[in-house]
Short mmCIF file of C-alpha atoms in Angstrom, two decimals:
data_model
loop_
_atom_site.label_atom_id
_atom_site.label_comp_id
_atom_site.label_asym_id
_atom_site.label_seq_id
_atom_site.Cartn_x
_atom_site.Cartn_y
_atom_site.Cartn_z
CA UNK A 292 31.26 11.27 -18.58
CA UNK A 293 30.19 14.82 -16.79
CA UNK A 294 27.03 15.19 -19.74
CA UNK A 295 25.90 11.61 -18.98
CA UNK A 296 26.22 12.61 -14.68
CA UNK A 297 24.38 15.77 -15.25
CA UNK A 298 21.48 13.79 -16.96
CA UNK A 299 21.10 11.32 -14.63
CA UNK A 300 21.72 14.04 -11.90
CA UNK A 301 18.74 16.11 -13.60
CA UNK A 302 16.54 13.10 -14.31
CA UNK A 303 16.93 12.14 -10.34
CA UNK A 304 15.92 15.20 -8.80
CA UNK A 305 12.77 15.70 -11.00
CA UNK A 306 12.34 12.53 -9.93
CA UNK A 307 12.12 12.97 -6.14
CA UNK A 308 10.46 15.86 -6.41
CA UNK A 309 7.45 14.32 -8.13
CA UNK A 310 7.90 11.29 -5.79
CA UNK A 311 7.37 13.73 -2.40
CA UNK A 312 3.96 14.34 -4.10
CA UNK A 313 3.18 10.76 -4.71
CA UNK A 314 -0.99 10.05 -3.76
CA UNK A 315 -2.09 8.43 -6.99
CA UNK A 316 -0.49 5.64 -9.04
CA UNK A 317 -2.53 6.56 -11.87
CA UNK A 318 -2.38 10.44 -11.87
CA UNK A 319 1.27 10.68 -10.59
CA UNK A 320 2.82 7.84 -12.66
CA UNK A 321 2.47 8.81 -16.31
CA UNK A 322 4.61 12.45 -15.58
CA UNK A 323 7.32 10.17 -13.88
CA UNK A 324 7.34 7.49 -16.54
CA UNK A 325 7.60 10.42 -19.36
CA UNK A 326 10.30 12.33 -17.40
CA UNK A 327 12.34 8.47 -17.62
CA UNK A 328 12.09 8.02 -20.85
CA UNK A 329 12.90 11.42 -22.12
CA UNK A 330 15.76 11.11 -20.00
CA UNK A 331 16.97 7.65 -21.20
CA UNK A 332 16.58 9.07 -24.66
CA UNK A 333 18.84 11.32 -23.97
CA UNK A 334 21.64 8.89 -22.35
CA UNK A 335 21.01 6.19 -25.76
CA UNK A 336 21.97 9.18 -28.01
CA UNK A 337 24.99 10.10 -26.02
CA UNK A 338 26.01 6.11 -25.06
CA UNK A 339 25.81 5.08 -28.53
CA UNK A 340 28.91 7.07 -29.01
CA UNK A 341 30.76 7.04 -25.92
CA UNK A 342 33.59 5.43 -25.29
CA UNK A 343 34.72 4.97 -21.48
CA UNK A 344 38.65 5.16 -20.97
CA UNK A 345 38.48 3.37 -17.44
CA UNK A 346 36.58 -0.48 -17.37
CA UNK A 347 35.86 0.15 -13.79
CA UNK A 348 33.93 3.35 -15.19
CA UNK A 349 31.80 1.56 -17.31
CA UNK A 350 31.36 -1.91 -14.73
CA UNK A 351 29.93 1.10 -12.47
CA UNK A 352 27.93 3.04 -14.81
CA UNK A 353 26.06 -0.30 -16.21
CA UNK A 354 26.03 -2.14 -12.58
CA UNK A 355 25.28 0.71 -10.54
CA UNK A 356 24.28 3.87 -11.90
CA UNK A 357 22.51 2.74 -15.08
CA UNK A 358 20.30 -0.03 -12.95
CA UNK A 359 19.24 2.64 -10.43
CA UNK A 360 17.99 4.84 -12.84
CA UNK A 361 16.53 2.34 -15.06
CA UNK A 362 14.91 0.62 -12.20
CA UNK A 363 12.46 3.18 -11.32
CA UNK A 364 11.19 3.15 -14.81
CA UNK A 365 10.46 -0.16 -14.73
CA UNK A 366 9.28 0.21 -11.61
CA UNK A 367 6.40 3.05 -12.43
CA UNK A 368 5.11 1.21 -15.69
CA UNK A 369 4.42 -2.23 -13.89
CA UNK A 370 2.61 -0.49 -11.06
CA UNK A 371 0.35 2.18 -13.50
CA UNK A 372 -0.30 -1.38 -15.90
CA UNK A 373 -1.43 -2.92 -12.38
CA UNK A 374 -3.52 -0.40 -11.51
CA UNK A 375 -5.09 -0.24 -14.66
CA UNK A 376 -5.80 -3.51 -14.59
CA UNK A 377 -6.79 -4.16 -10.85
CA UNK A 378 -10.00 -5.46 -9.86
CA UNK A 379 -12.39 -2.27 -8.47
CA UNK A 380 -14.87 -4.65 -6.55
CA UNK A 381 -14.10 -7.48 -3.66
CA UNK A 382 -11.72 -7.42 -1.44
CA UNK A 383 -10.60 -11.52 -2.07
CA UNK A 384 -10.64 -10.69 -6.16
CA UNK A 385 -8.08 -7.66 -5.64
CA UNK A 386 -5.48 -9.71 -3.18
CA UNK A 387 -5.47 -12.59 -5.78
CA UNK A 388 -4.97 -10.23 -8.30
CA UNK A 389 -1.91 -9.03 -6.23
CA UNK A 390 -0.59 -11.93 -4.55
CA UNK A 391 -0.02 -13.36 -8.47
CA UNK A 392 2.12 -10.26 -9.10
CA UNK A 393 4.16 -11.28 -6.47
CA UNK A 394 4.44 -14.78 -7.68
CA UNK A 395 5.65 -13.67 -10.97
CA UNK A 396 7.98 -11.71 -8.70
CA UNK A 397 9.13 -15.12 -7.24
CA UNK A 398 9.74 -16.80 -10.37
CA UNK A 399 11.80 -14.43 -11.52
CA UNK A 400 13.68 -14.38 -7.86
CA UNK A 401 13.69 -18.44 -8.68
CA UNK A 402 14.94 -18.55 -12.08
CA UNK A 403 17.93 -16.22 -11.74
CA UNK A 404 18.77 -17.20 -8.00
CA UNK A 405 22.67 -17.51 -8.96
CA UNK A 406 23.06 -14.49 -10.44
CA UNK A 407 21.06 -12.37 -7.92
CA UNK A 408 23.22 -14.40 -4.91
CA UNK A 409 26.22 -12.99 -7.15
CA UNK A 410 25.07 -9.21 -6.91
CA UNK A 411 23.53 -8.99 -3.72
CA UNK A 412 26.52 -10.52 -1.77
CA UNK A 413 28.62 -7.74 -3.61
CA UNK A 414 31.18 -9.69 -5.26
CA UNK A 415 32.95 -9.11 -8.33
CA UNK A 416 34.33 -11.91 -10.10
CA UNK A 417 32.19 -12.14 -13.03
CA UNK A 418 31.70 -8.27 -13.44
CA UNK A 419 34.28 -7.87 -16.41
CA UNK A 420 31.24 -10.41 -18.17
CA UNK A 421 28.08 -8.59 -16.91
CA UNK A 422 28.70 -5.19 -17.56
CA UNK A 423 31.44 -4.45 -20.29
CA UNK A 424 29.77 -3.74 -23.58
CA UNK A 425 31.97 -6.20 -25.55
CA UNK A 426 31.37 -9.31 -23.13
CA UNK A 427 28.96 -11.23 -25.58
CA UNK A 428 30.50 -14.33 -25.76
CA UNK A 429 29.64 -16.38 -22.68
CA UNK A 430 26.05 -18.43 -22.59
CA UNK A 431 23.93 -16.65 -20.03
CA UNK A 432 20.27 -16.67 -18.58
CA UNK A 433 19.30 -14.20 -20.67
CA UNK A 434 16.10 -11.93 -21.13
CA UNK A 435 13.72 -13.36 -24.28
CA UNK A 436 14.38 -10.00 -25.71
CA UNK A 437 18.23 -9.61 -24.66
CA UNK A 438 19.27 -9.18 -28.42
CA UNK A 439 16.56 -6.94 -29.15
CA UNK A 440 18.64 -4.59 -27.29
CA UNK A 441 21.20 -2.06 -28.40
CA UNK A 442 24.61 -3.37 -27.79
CA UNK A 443 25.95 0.02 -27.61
CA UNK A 444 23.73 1.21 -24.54
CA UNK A 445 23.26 -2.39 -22.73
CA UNK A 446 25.37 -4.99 -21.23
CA UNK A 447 24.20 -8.36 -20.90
CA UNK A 448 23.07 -8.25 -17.46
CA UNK A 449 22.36 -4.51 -16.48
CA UNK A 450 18.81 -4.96 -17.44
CA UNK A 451 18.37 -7.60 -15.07
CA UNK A 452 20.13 -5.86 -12.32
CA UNK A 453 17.47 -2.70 -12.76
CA UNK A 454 14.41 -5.77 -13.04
CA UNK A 455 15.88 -6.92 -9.96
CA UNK A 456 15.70 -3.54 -8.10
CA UNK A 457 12.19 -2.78 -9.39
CA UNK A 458 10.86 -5.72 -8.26
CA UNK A 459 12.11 -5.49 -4.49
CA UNK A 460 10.24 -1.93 -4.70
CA UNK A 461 7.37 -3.64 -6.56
CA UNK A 462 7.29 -6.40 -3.68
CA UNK A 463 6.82 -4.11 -0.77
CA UNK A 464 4.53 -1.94 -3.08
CA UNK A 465 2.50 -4.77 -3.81
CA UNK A 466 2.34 -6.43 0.08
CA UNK A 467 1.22 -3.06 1.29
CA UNK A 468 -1.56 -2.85 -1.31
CA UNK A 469 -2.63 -6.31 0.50
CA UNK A 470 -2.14 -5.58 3.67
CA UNK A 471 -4.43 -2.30 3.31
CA UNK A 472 -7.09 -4.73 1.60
CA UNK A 473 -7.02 -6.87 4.30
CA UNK A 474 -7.39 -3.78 6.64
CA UNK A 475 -10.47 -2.55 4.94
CA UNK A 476 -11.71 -5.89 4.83
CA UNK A 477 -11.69 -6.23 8.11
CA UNK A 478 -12.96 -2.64 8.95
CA UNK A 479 -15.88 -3.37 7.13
CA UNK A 480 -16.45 -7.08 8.60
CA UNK A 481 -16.02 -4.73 12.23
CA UNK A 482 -18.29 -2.39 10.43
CA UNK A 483 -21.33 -4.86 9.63
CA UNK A 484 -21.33 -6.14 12.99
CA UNK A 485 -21.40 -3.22 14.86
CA UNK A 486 -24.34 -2.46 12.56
CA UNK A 487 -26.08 -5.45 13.27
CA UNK A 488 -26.79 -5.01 16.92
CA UNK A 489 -30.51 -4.01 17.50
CA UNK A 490 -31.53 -2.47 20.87
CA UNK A 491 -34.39 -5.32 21.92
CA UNK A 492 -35.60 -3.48 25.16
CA UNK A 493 -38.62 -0.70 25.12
CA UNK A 494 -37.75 3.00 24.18
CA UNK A 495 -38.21 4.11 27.18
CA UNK A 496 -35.30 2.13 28.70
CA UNK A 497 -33.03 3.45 26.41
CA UNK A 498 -34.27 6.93 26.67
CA UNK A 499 -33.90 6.84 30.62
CA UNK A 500 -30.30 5.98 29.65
CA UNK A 501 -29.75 8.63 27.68
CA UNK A 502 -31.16 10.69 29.99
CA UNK A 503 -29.06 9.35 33.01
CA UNK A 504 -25.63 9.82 31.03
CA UNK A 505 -26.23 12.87 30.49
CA UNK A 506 -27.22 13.84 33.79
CA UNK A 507 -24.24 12.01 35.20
CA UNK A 508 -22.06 13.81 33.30
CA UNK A 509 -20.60 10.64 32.03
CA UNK A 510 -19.59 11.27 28.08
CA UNK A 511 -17.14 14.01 27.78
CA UNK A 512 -17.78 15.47 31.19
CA UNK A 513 -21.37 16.66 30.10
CA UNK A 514 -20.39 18.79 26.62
CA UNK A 515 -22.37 16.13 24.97
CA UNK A 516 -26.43 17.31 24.02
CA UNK A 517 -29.25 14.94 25.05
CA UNK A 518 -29.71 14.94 20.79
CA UNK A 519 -26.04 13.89 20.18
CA UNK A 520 -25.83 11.12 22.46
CA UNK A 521 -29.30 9.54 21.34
CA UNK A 522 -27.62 9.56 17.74
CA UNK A 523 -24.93 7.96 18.99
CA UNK A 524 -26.93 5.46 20.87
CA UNK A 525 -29.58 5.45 17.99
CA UNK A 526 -26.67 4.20 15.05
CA UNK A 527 -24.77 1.97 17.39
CA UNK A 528 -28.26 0.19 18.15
CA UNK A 529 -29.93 0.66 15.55
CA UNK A 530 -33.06 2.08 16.77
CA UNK A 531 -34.86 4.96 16.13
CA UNK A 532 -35.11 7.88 18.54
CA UNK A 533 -36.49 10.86 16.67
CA UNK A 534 -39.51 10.97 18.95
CA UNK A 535 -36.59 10.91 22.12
CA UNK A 536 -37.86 14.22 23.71
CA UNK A 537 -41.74 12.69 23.58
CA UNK A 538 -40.66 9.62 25.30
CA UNK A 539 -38.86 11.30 28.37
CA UNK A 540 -42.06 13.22 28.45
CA UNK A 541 -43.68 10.33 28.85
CA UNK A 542 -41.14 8.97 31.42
CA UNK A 543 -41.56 11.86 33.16
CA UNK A 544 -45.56 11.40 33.97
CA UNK A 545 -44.77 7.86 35.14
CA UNK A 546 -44.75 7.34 38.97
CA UNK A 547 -41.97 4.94 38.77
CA UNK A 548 -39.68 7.47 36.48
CA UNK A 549 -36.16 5.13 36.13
CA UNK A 550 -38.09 1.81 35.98
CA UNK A 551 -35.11 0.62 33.28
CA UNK A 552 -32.34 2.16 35.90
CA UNK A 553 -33.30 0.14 38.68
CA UNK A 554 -34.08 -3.20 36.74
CA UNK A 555 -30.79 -2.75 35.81
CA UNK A 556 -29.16 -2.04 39.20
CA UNK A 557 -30.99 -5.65 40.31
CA UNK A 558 -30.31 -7.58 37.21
CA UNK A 559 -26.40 -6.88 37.52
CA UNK A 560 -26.23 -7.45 41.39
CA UNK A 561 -27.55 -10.49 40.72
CA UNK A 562 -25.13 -11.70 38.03
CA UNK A 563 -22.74 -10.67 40.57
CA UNK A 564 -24.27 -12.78 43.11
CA UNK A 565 -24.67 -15.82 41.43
CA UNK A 566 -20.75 -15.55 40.37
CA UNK A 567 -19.77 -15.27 43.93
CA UNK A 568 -21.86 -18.35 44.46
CA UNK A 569 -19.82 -20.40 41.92
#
């Protein structure tokens, strides 16, 4: 039993270490997967032999340990082949694309709903049938590839305890996916309107209130060029101010120089006005 903990123990901490460095599902997956397999590889060659002493030993190893392990596995291949396989363009195309990996997630929640009540409530009944190695006799739900398997290395239900704990990881992998589409989405929705405001007064106006912010001091108490505002201005409005210093020449030479500033200062007072006429 120590050879198959220090596998396990070995297979686990490469694991996490590649896990801390996590960014890309399909640069950082493949090295994972590999590091699995190699390691289950190991545990078949060893398990095909082995013998445990204690039945708790083995309940554990094939309800417990085994499953954890054997979960993450799982658990990396479906979300590389999803990746792989994900729609690159619109944002409504990728979340259906996800939301039906969920639903396949559902169905299999669904179709083994008594057995999953049976291991998450933690009970213990039935264990002797689940996970001893010799258990074959009693007619279970049963994976379409259950005798496929090597009897030596499996039980009849550890494989569906490790499904089961790949696809609560898969589920929250999968609704953050979604809910990071839907944030983009509506970034860029945010995005297109903001860029869809045009500025429909003269230059000049805007230009004298460029001119006036900056004198004022207003945008980040003055540290702010007359060059860098108007590009902020010029993108949030849409307009074009390349000729900016021109115009405030032009401003300049006119005898009423804040004609925009005060047309302002008398169209607000009288929205005010009317309001407190309401």
């Amino acid at each position: 039993m120590s050879i198959i903990k220090e596998i396990i123990s070995r297979v686990e901490e490469e694991i996490q270490i590649l896990e801390l460095e996590f960014t890309d599902v399909l640069k950082d997956s493949p090295e994972i997967i590999s590091i699995l397999e190699k390691g289950f590889e190991e545990l078949k060659f060893i398990m095909s032999e082995y013998v445990f002493t204690v039945k708790s030993d083995e309940i554990h190893f094939f309800k417990v340990t085994k499953p954890r392990l054997f979960s993450k596995l799982i658990y990396y291949q479906k979300i590389y082949h999803i990746e792989l396989r994900r729609p690159i363009t619109g944002y409504q195309c990728q979340i259906a694309y996800l939301q039906n990996e969920l639903q396949q997630i559902n169905i299999f929640y669904n179709k083994n709903a008594d057995f999953i009540q049976y291991y998450r409530s933690g009970k213990t009944l039935m264990d002797e049938y689940y996970f001893l190695r010799e258990r074959r006799e009693i007619d279970l739900n049963l994976e379409s590839f259950y005798f496929e398997r090597d009897s030596k290395i499996s039980t009849a239900f550890d494989f569906k305890v490790s499904k089961l704990l790949a696809n609560d990881r898969l589920a929250a992998f999968l609704n953050s996916e979604i809910a990071k589409i839907e944030r983009q989405e509506k970034q860029q929705e945010e995005y297109s309107v903001i860029n869809s405001q045009h500025w429909t007064d003269k230059k000049t106006a805007i230009v004298e209130l460029i001119y006036a912010i900056h004198a004022t001091e207003s945008v980040n108490n003055g540290n702010i060029s007359h060059k860098l505002l108007a590009a902020t201005l010029s993108k949030a409005f849409n307009v074009d101010l390349s000729d900016l210093y021109s115009i405030f020449l032009e401003i300049r030479r006119r005898e009423n120089r804040t004609e925009y500033l005060h047309r302002m200062i008398k169209a607000l007072e009288k929205r005010m006005d009317d309001l407190d006429r309401k």
